[in-house]
Structure formats: C-alpha cells, structure tokens
Coordinates of C-alpha atoms in Angstrom, one line a residue:
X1 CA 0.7 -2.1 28.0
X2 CA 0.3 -2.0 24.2
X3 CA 2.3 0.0 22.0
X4 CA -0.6 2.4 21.2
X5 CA -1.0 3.0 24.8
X6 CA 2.5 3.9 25.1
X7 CA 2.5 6.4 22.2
X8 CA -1.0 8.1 23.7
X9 CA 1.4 8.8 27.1
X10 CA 4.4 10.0 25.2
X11 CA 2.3 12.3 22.9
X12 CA 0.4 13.6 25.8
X13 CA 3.6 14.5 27.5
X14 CA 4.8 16.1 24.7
X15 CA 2.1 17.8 23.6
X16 CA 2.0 16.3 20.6
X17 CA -1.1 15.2 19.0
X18 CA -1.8 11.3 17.0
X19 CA -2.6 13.2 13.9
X20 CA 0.7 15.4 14.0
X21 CA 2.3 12.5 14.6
X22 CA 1.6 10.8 11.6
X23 CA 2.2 14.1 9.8
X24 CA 5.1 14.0 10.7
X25 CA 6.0 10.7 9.4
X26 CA 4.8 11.8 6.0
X27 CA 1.8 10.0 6.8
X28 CA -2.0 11.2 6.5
X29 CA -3.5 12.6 9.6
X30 CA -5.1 9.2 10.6
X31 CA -2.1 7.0 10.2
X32 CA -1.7 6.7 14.1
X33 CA -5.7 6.2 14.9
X34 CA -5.9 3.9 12.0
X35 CA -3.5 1.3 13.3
X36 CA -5.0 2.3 16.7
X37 CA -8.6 1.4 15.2
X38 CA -7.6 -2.2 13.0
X39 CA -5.8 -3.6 16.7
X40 CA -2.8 -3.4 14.7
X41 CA 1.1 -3.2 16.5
X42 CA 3.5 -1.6 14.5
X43 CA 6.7 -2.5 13.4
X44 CA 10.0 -1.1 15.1
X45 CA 10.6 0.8 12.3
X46 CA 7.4 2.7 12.5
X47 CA 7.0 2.8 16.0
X48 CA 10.6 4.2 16.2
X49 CA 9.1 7.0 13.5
X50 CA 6.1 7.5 16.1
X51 CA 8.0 7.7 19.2
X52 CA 10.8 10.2 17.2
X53 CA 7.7 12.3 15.9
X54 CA 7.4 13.6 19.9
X55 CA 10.7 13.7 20.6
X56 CA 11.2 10.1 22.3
X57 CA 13.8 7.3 20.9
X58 CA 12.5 3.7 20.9
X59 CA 15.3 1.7 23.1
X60 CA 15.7 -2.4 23.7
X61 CA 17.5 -2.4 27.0
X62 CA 19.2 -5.9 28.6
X63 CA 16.7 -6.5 32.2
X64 CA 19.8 -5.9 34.4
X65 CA 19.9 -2.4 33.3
X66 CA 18.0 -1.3 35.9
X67 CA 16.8 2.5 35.9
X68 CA 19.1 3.6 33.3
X69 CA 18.3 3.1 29.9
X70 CA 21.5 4.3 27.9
X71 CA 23.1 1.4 30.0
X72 CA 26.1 -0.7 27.8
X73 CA 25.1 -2.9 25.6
X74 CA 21.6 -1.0 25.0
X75 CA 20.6 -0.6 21.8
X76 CA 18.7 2.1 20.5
X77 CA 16.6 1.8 17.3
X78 CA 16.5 4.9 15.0
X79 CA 13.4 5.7 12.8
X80 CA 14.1 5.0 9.1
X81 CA 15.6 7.5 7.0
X82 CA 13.8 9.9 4.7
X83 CA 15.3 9.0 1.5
X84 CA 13.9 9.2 -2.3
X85 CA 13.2 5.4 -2.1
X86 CA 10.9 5.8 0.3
X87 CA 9.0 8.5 -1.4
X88 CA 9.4 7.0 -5.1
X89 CA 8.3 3.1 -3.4
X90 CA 5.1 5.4 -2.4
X91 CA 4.4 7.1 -5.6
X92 CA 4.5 3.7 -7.6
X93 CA 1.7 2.1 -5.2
X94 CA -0.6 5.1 -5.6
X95 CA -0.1 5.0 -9.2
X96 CA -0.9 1.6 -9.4
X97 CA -4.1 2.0 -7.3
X98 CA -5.1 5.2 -9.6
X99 CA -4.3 2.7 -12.4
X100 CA -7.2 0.1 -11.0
X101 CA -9.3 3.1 -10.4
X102 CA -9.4 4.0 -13.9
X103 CA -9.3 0.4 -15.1
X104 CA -12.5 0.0 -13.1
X105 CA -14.2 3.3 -14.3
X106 CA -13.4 2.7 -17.7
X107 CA -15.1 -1.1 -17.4
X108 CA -18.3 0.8 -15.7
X109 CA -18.6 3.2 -18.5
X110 CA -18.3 0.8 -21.4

C-alpha cells in the first residue's frame, strides 16, 4: 500500500479531510491531492507532517516488534518544526517567482 493510500485511511478515521491536511501544514488546500495526482511519495519529513496533521505519528519499527509499535529500539520520526527558516526559505522562492513574473510581463509589454 502506497503512502497516499495510507494517509486517505488515517484521515478518514480521523475525520480529517486531504485539504485540512495540507492546511495544516501551512500548505495550500491541494498540497495532499497534488502529490496524490503527480504519483509522487513524499519524504519522511512531510509524510510525518501529514500523518501529525490527523493526529497519527509516523514510526520505523524493527520486524520482530510484533504488534506493538512503541517496542525498544523503535524510532519514531517527528514532523519538522515550524521555525522562521521555514517560512522566510518560502517567502524568498515566491519572491523570486513574482520576480520572473514581472520580468516576463515587462518583456511582453516592451
């Protein structure tokens, strides 16, 4: 089962909807149906972001661990922190798109 399947369980279980879910991440409404649409699988990063967006934890468990995942030596991978870096790293690449933009308009106009 593909990452995206798994997320479409967990959100329906939580009651949780895609588009929330990327809201949640700071995302737009279509970040999750996006990826979903372009066959993409995300990072663990952003799937940990996903997951944490309905209330779920992404864990790597050893195979012995049997039926319990907070077994020893699981580890559990925590979605990135929401930190100015993040935000400012975000701001800089829409700028530089807007920049293009108007470099392009400007060019069309003459």
């Amino acid at each position: 089962m593909g990452f995206y399947d798994v997320l479409r369980k967990v959100a329906d279980a939580s009651g949780v909807s895609l588009s929330a879910i990327g809201v949640a991440m700071g995302k737009t409404r279509n970040y999750v149906n996006g990826g979903m649409s372009r066959g993409s699988e995300p990072k663990a990063d952003n799937a940990a972001a996903m997951l944490a967006a309905c209330g779920w934890r992404l864990m790597a468990v050893p195979p012995d661990a049997v039926g319990d995942a907070l077994a020893a030596g699981a580890l559990a991978v925590e979605p990135p922190a929401a930190d100015g870096d993040a935000d400012r790293r975000a701001l800089e690449r829409r700028r530089e798109r807007l920049r293009r933009e108007l470099e392009q308009t400007e060019r069309l106009l003459g």
